[in-house]
Amino acid sequence: MSYTIKTQNFNLTQEHKRLAKELGISETFMRLLIGRGFKDEQLKAYLYPSVSDMSSPYDIGGMDRAVARVREAIDKGEKILIYGDYDCDGICAVSILMLYLRDKADVAYFIPDRNRDGYGVSVSALDRIIASRQPNLIITVDCGITAAEEIKYLGLKGIDTIVTDHHEPQDCVPNCIVVDPKLNCTGFYEYCGAGVALKLVEAMAGVDEACKYLDIAAIATIADVVPLKDDNRIIAYYGLKQIRKTTRKGLKFLLGEDEVNSQNVMFRLAPRINAAGRLKSAMKVVDLFLDDDYFMLKTLSEELIRDNLKRQELCEAVVDDAKRMLKGVDFARTGIIALYSENWEAGVLGIAASKLVEEFKRPAVLFAKDGDKLKGSARSISSINIFELFCKLSGYFTSFGGHAQAAGVSIELGNLEQFKKEADRLILQEHSLSEFIPDTACEMKLPTDFNFLGFAKELELMQPVGYGNSRPNFLIDADGLRFDRIGYSKHVKCALPNLDIVGFYNYGEALAAKTGKICYDVALDINCFRNKLTAQGILRSIEFKEILLTADEADCLNLHHLDYTGSAYISRVSIDNIDKKIELSPFGTVIVCFSQSDYESLCDGSELIRGLPVFVGNVAELNPKNCVVVCPCKEFDFGYYDEVVVAGAPLTEGYIAYLAANARHCCAITDCTAKPIAVSDDELRNIYKALAQIAAGKAKASNPRALYIQVNDRYKTSESKLALALKIFGQLGLADIGERGELLITKKSVALENSQAYRNIEHFKN
C-alpha cells in the first residue's frame, strides 16, 4: 500500500500569495484549496458564504407555474395537501411548506406509512386522502417524479398536482406542474427535497422568508447526502448557525447536549428524525417543527430517541447477518453486494447498505420481504452511478427510483439471482477491480514540526464538511513515534510537542509500543481540555513502511494463540504458487506471519509479496484485498479470504487448527510447527509477588506499559511474560485489573495446570 498525495507542496504565484493574505489564510491552506480545484474567483464565496450568492429559484423549470398555482389556491381558499416522503428529507420538506403556508391557506400534510403504503405516491394512500381531506391541490415533496400514473389518477379525480422532487426523472414524467432541478434547471441543481421546498418558499415570498427555514433545510441537506457545495453549502452553513441558537423546542429536545456540527447532524440528529419512519409512522415527527407544546415535544423527542436505539439494534443485526453471508464470497467476481433475508426490517436496509459499502467498497443493495415481492435499498461508491445501473436493469424490477448514490427498488424473488449476475457483469465490464480497493489518498503531506493548531483553526473555514466537501485528511510521515494505550482499551495516543495523534479501536495491537517506520493518515481536529486548545490528529489509517517488531512485542501480540487447542494438517505450497495467485486477482489472499523475522524472510523470497500492504494485528476493513498481516489479533476475521497462507510458527498447534477451521483454504509456505513460550514456575511466582505488592500499596497503573514499569521495578521480567502471567492469573481468578487501573489480587491456593494458557506453554519448575 502506498498513499497518494493529492496536493503537492508547490510554489504559489505572487498573485496567490497576495490573495491568501487578502483572505486571511496561510499559504498551506491556499495550496489545499487550489489542489481541490477552486478558482481564484470562487474562494471568497467558499470561505465566507453569503445567502445573497444563492441561485434564483426561477432557475428551476416549472417554478413560475408552481408559484402561480399555489397563490391561486391561497386566493381561492382551496384545500392544499402536502404529500411527503417518510425519511428525514421528506419530513423536513413537509415541515418547511407547512410552516410557511399554515397561516395563509387551508393546508394539511400526509406522510405515507412505509409498511402500509410503501415509498412515494400510491393510489391506496391517495384514496384515503381524498376521502378524508378532499383536497383541491396536492403538492408532493421529495417524491412524485416517477408517479406519472398516480398523478394521472388524481387528474381524473379533478385534483391538481404540483410535483416538487429532486430524484432522477425516468422516461415518463408526470403530466402536471413539475419542479425538479434534475429535469430542467439552468442553475444549481443538486438540492435535496427540502432544498427544493425551500426554493419554492423563496420564489413565493423572497429570500428573507426562506431564511427562516434554513435550519430545517440544513438538516435535510446534510442527512440526504447531497453535495455540500454552492447553494447547499450556504443552506448548511447558515442552517447550522440557526440550529445553534434555535428556539424550536422540538429541536432542542432532540439535540440534547450534542454539539451542533455536520457530523452530529448526520449521525445523531438525522437518524433520530428518521427512526419513526423506518419503524412506525413518520406523521408525528413533523410536530417537532410545527408544535410548541413543551410536554408533547419532550415526550415525542424521547420516543424518537428510543425508536432510534431500536433502529440501531435492527441495523446492527442486518449488518452482522450480511457480513456472515459474505464470508466465502469471491470478491474478485463481485461487482455488487446483493443480499436478501426474510428476517430483515425494510426500514433499516439503506443504513445497513451504507455500512457495507464503507466496509467492502462496492455498491450494495439489501432486500426484505414486502408481501409477495422484495423491497430493497441500494447505496453506491462515488465511481458507480447506481441509478444509471438500475436503469439498464429496469426489466428485472417492478419499480425503482433514486439518484447517483442511493436508490430504492422492488423486485420479484425469482428475479433476484439473475439481477445479481447481470449487475455483476455490467459493473465488472465497465469498472476495474482497482476501484474496489480502499482509497489511500491523502490531501497533503505535513511535517511533524508543523503549526498544527493554527492550521486546524483555518480548516474550520471548510465547515460544514460532508459529501462533496469532504473533511481533509493529511499524511504525517514519521519514524520512531511512541504510542501508549489509553487505559486498557485498544485505543492509543502519541503526544508530540505540537500534536496529539489518537487512534481508536483497531490500533491497539498495531501501535502500542511500536517504533517502526509508519505513515499516519490523520484528520485534524481541535481538542479543548481545561480551557487549553491543542491540535489532535485522529487516525484514519496507517501504512507500515518497515516492520520493527521485537520478539517480545510479537509474543505479546500472539498470546491469544494460547486459547486454542487441537491440531490440523495444512498442505505446503511454494512461494511461486502464491505469487501466481496474487497476480491473478487483487482480492482473496492473506499471508500470516508471527514475527518480524517471518516477514523479512517472506519478503526476501518474493518481490511481489514485498509490495503488498502489510498490517500488524488487524486490517483497516473487511474488504479482502491481498495483504500480509503480522501477528493477527484474536478478532481478525479470516472468513472473507479465499486463501490463508501461513508463513511462520505460531505459539500453539491449536492456532493452526483454528486457522484451518475458519479459512476456506489454508496452506503454508514454511514449516509452521508451533514454538511455545517458555517460562518457569518461579518466574510466575515472582511476578505474582510483584503484583501483590503493587496491589497492597494501592498503586494504579494507567495502562499496560505503566504497569510493566511498576512490576519491573520489583522483579526484572519482560512485557510478554508479564502479559502471559496476567493471562494465566486471570484464568485462575488470582488477578484482575479494575476499570481505573487498580490491581485486584486474590490470595488463594490453585493449581497452575487449571489454566488453559499455562497448559499451552513450555514451563518448568525451576
Short mmCIF file of C-alpha atoms in Angstrom, two decimals, residues 167 228 236 240 298 303 308 352 447 456 499 547 570 577 620 683 746 748:
data_model
loop_
_atom_site.label_atom_id
_atom_site.label_comp_id
_atom_site.label_asym_id
_atom_site.label_seq_id
_atom_site.Cartn_x
_atom_site.Cartn_y
_atom_site.Cartn_z
CA HIS A 167 -34.77 12.50 -7.69
CA LEU A 228 -22.23 20.44 0.17
CA ALA A 236 -25.95 24.04 5.55
CA LEU A 240 -26.24 25.11 11.37
CA LYS A 298 -40.42 16.31 25.27
CA GLU A 303 -39.87 8.43 21.87
CA ASN A 308 -33.52 5.28 17.09
CA ALA A 352 -27.07 -1.13 6.61
CA PRO A 447 5.91 17.69 8.60
CA ALA A 456 -6.66 23.22 12.35
CA LEU A 499 0.08 17.45 18.05
CA ILE A 547 8.10 -3.51 10.38
CA ILE A 570 -2.24 -27.96 6.24
CA ASN A 577 2.36 -20.54 -6.46
CA ALA A 620 -8.39 -1.49 8.40
CA GLU A 683 9.07 -16.57 37.24
CA THR A 746 -7.00 -12.84 45.21
CA LYS A 748 -5.83 -18.45 47.24
#
